[in-house]
C-alpha positions as YAML, in Angstrom:
chain: A
units: angstrom
residues:
- id: 1
  name: MET
  ca: [94.13, 80.90, 105.07]
- id: 2
  name: VAL
  ca: [92.06, 84.15, 106.18]
- id: 3
  name: ASP
  ca: [91.90, 87.00, 103.21]
- id: 4
  name: VAL
  ca: [92.20, 90.55, 105.70]
- id: 5
  name: GLY
  ca: [91.77, 92.17, 101.92]
- id: 6
  name: HIS
  ca: [88.67, 93.52, 102.37]
- id: 7
  name: LEU
  ca: [89.65, 95.07, 106.12]
- id: 8
  name: LEU
  ca: [92.28, 97.37, 104.34]
- id: 9
  name: THR
  ca: [90.78, 100.29, 102.88]
- id: 10
  name: ARG
  ca: [93.48, 102.61, 103.01]
- id: 11
  name: THR
  ca: [96.05, 103.21, 100.68]
- id: 12
  name: LEU
  ca: [99.49, 104.70, 101.65]
- id: 13
  name: GLU
  ca: [102.73, 104.94, 100.19]
- id: 14
  name: VAL
  ca: [105.71, 103.34, 101.34]
- id: 15
  name: TRP
  ca: [108.84, 105.51, 101.73]
- id: 16
  name: ARG
  ca: [112.07, 104.33, 102.51]
- id: 17
  name: LEU
  ca: [116.06, 105.78, 103.44]
- id: 18
  name: VAL
  ca: [118.78, 104.93, 101.13]
- id: 19
  name: SER
  ca: [122.04, 106.36, 100.72]
- id: 20
  name: ALA
  ca: [122.92, 108.65, 97.45]
- id: 21
  name: PRO
  ca: [126.14, 110.24, 96.16]
- id: 22
  name: ASP
  ca: [126.19, 113.53, 97.38]
- id: 23
  name: GLY
  ca: [128.27, 115.02, 94.24]
- id: 24
  name: HIS
  ca: [130.75, 115.65, 96.63]
- id: 25
  name: GLY
  ca: [132.57, 112.41, 97.30]
- id: 26
  name: GLY
  ca: [130.15, 111.49, 100.29]
- id: 27
  name: GLN
  ca: [126.67, 110.41, 100.53]
- id: 28
  name: THR
  ca: [123.29, 111.71, 101.21]
- id: 29
  name: ALA
  ca: [120.35, 110.09, 102.83]
- id: 30
  name: LEU
  ca: [116.95, 110.86, 101.28]
- id: 31
  name: TYR
  ca: [113.63, 109.07, 101.66]
- id: 32
  name: VAL
  ca: [112.17, 107.32, 98.04]
- id: 33
  name: GLN
  ca: [109.16, 106.02, 97.18]
- id: 34
  name: GLN
  ca: [109.59, 102.53, 96.98]
- id: 35
  name: GLY
  ca: [105.59, 101.55, 96.18]
- id: 36
  name: SER
  ca: [102.26, 101.43, 98.32]
- id: 37
  name: VAL
  ca: [100.09, 98.94, 100.36]
- id: 38
  name: ALA
  ca: [96.82, 98.48, 101.40]
- id: 39
  name: ALA
  ca: [96.22, 99.23, 104.95]
- id: 40
  name: LYS
  ca: [94.20, 99.53, 107.92]
- id: 41
  name: VAL
  ca: [95.31, 102.45, 110.89]
- id: 42
  name: ASP
  ca: [94.46, 102.21, 113.93]
- id: 43
  name: GLN
  ca: [95.10, 103.60, 117.36]
- id: 44
  name: PRO
  ca: [96.53, 100.87, 119.57]
- id: 45
  name: SER
  ca: [94.74, 98.89, 122.20]
- id: 46
  name: ALA
  ca: [94.92, 99.84, 125.70]
- id: 47
  name: SER
  ca: [97.47, 97.05, 126.69]
- id: 48
  name: GLU
  ca: [99.25, 97.71, 123.56]
- id: 49
  name: GLN
  ca: [99.89, 101.21, 124.55]
- id: 50
  name: LEU
  ca: [100.77, 100.57, 128.34]
- id: 51
  name: LEU
  ca: [103.28, 97.99, 127.01]
- id: 52
  name: ALA
  ca: [104.58, 100.78, 124.63]
- id: 53
  name: ALA
  ca: [104.73, 103.62, 127.52]
- id: 54
  name: GLN
  ca: [106.74, 100.96, 129.93]
- id: 55
  name: ALA
  ca: [109.26, 100.49, 127.00]
- id: 56
  name: GLN
  ca: [109.37, 104.00, 126.48]
- id: 57
  name: SER
  ca: [108.09, 103.57, 122.42]
- id: 58
  name: GLU
  ca: [106.45, 106.01, 120.64]
- id: 59
  name: HIS
  ca: [103.98, 103.74, 119.36]
- id: 60
  name: SER
  ca: [100.90, 105.81, 118.58]
- id: 61
  name: HIS
  ca: [99.34, 103.63, 115.73]
- id: 62
  name: SER
  ca: [99.09, 100.31, 114.63]
- id: 63
  name: ILE
  ca: [99.10, 99.94, 110.29]
- id: 64
  name: TYR
  ca: [97.73, 96.50, 109.17]
- id: 65
  name: LEU
  ca: [99.07, 95.21, 105.96]
- id: 66
  name: ARG
  ca: [98.97, 92.21, 103.92]
- id: 67
  name: PRO
  ca: [101.58, 89.46, 104.86]
- id: 68
  name: THR
  ca: [103.39, 90.02, 101.66]
- id: 69
  name: ALA
  ca: [103.97, 93.98, 102.40]
- id: 70
  name: ASP
  ca: [107.70, 94.70, 101.93]
- id: 71
  name: VAL
  ca: [107.37, 97.12, 104.64]
- id: 72
  name: ARG
  ca: [110.20, 97.64, 107.01]
- id: 73
  name: ARG
  ca: [111.29, 99.04, 110.26]
- id: 74
  name: GLY
  ca: [112.38, 102.56, 109.64]
- id: 75
  name: ASP
  ca: [110.04, 103.38, 106.78]
- id: 76
  name: GLU
  ca: [107.59, 105.88, 106.67]
- id: 77
  name: LEU
  ca: [104.05, 104.94, 105.68]
- id: 78
  name: ARG
  ca: [102.57, 108.15, 103.87]
- id: 79
  name: GLY
  ca: [98.70, 108.72, 102.84]
- id: 80
  name: THR
  ca: [95.66, 110.71, 103.99]
- id: 81
  name: ASP
  ca: [93.15, 110.38, 106.49]
- id: 82
  name: THR
  ca: [89.51, 109.82, 106.17]
- id: 83
  name: LEU
  ca: [88.96, 113.53, 106.39]
- id: 84
  name: GLY
  ca: [91.70, 114.14, 103.67]
- id: 85
  name: ARG
  ca: [94.34, 115.48, 105.64]
- id: 86
  name: ARG
  ca: [98.15, 114.53, 105.20]
- id: 87
  name: GLN
  ca: [99.20, 111.64, 107.41]
- id: 88
  name: ARG
  ca: [103.14, 110.02, 107.78]
- id: 89
  name: PHE
  ca: [103.98, 107.60, 109.69]
- id: 90
  name: ARG
  ca: [107.44, 106.19, 111.03]
- id: 91
  name: VAL
  ca: [107.43, 102.11, 111.08]
- id: 92
  name: LEU
  ca: [108.95, 101.29, 114.59]
- id: 93
  name: ALA
  ca: [108.55, 97.65, 114.20]
- id: 94
  name: VAL
  ca: [106.62, 95.14, 112.00]
- id: 95
  name: VAL
  ca: [105.34, 92.00, 113.46]
- id: 96
  name: GLN
  ca: [103.09, 89.11, 111.98]
- id: 97
  name: PRO
  ca: [100.95, 86.24, 114.42]
- id: 98
  name: SER
  ca: [102.49, 82.79, 114.03]
- id: 99
  name: THR
  ca: [100.12, 81.91, 110.93]
- id: 100
  name: PRO
  ca: [100.96, 84.88, 109.06]
- id: 101
  name: VAL
  ca: [97.42, 86.09, 107.80]
- id: 102
  name: TYR
  ca: [98.53, 89.86, 108.48]
- id: 103
  name: SER
  ca: [101.33, 91.71, 109.02]
- id: 104
  name: LYS
  ca: [101.25, 94.63, 111.45]
- id: 105
  name: ALA
  ca: [103.08, 98.13, 111.87]
- id: 106
  name: LEU
  ca: [104.04, 99.40, 114.70]
- id: 107
  name: ALA
  ca: [103.97, 103.36, 113.87]
- id: 108
  name: GLU
  ca: [104.56, 106.80, 115.57]
- id: 109
  name: LEU
  ca: [102.30, 109.20, 113.71]
- id: 110
  name: ILE
  ca: [104.77, 112.27, 112.25]
- id: 111
  name: GLN
  ca: [103.32, 115.72, 113.07]
- id: 112
  name: THR
  ca: [104.81, 118.73, 111.90]
- id: 113
  name: GLU
  ca: [105.59, 121.64, 113.94]
- id: 114
  name: GLY
  ca: [102.00, 123.92, 114.59]
- id: 115
  name: GLY
  ca: [99.28, 121.32, 113.16]
- id: 116
  name: PRO
  ca: [98.27, 117.84, 113.10]
- id: 117
  name: ASP
  ca: [99.30, 117.24, 109.23]
- id: 118
  name: GLY
  ca: [102.32, 115.19, 108.29]
...
């Protein structure tokens, strides 16, 4: 089996949307940190960008992970880029090749109003 660990040079926090009582008999949804994962963040290939555009997807980044990483559709992955800027990615889908040597999260970079930092 191939080990992709040496390619996963970033650490991203995994945040998952959970429901919690709001204190008034209802529920509120909030993101709770689940842990962290080793990752490699890339922009999608030209063919992946074309496919995403045709599907009207917001796929802006491909995030490679260990095949056992607990990352799910709807999670947020948070960390800093090589320039020290905070980034947030919304996971659109998670896929694996037929031989699960890695997982790939198709993700959208979330940018705040007025700046590139998430």
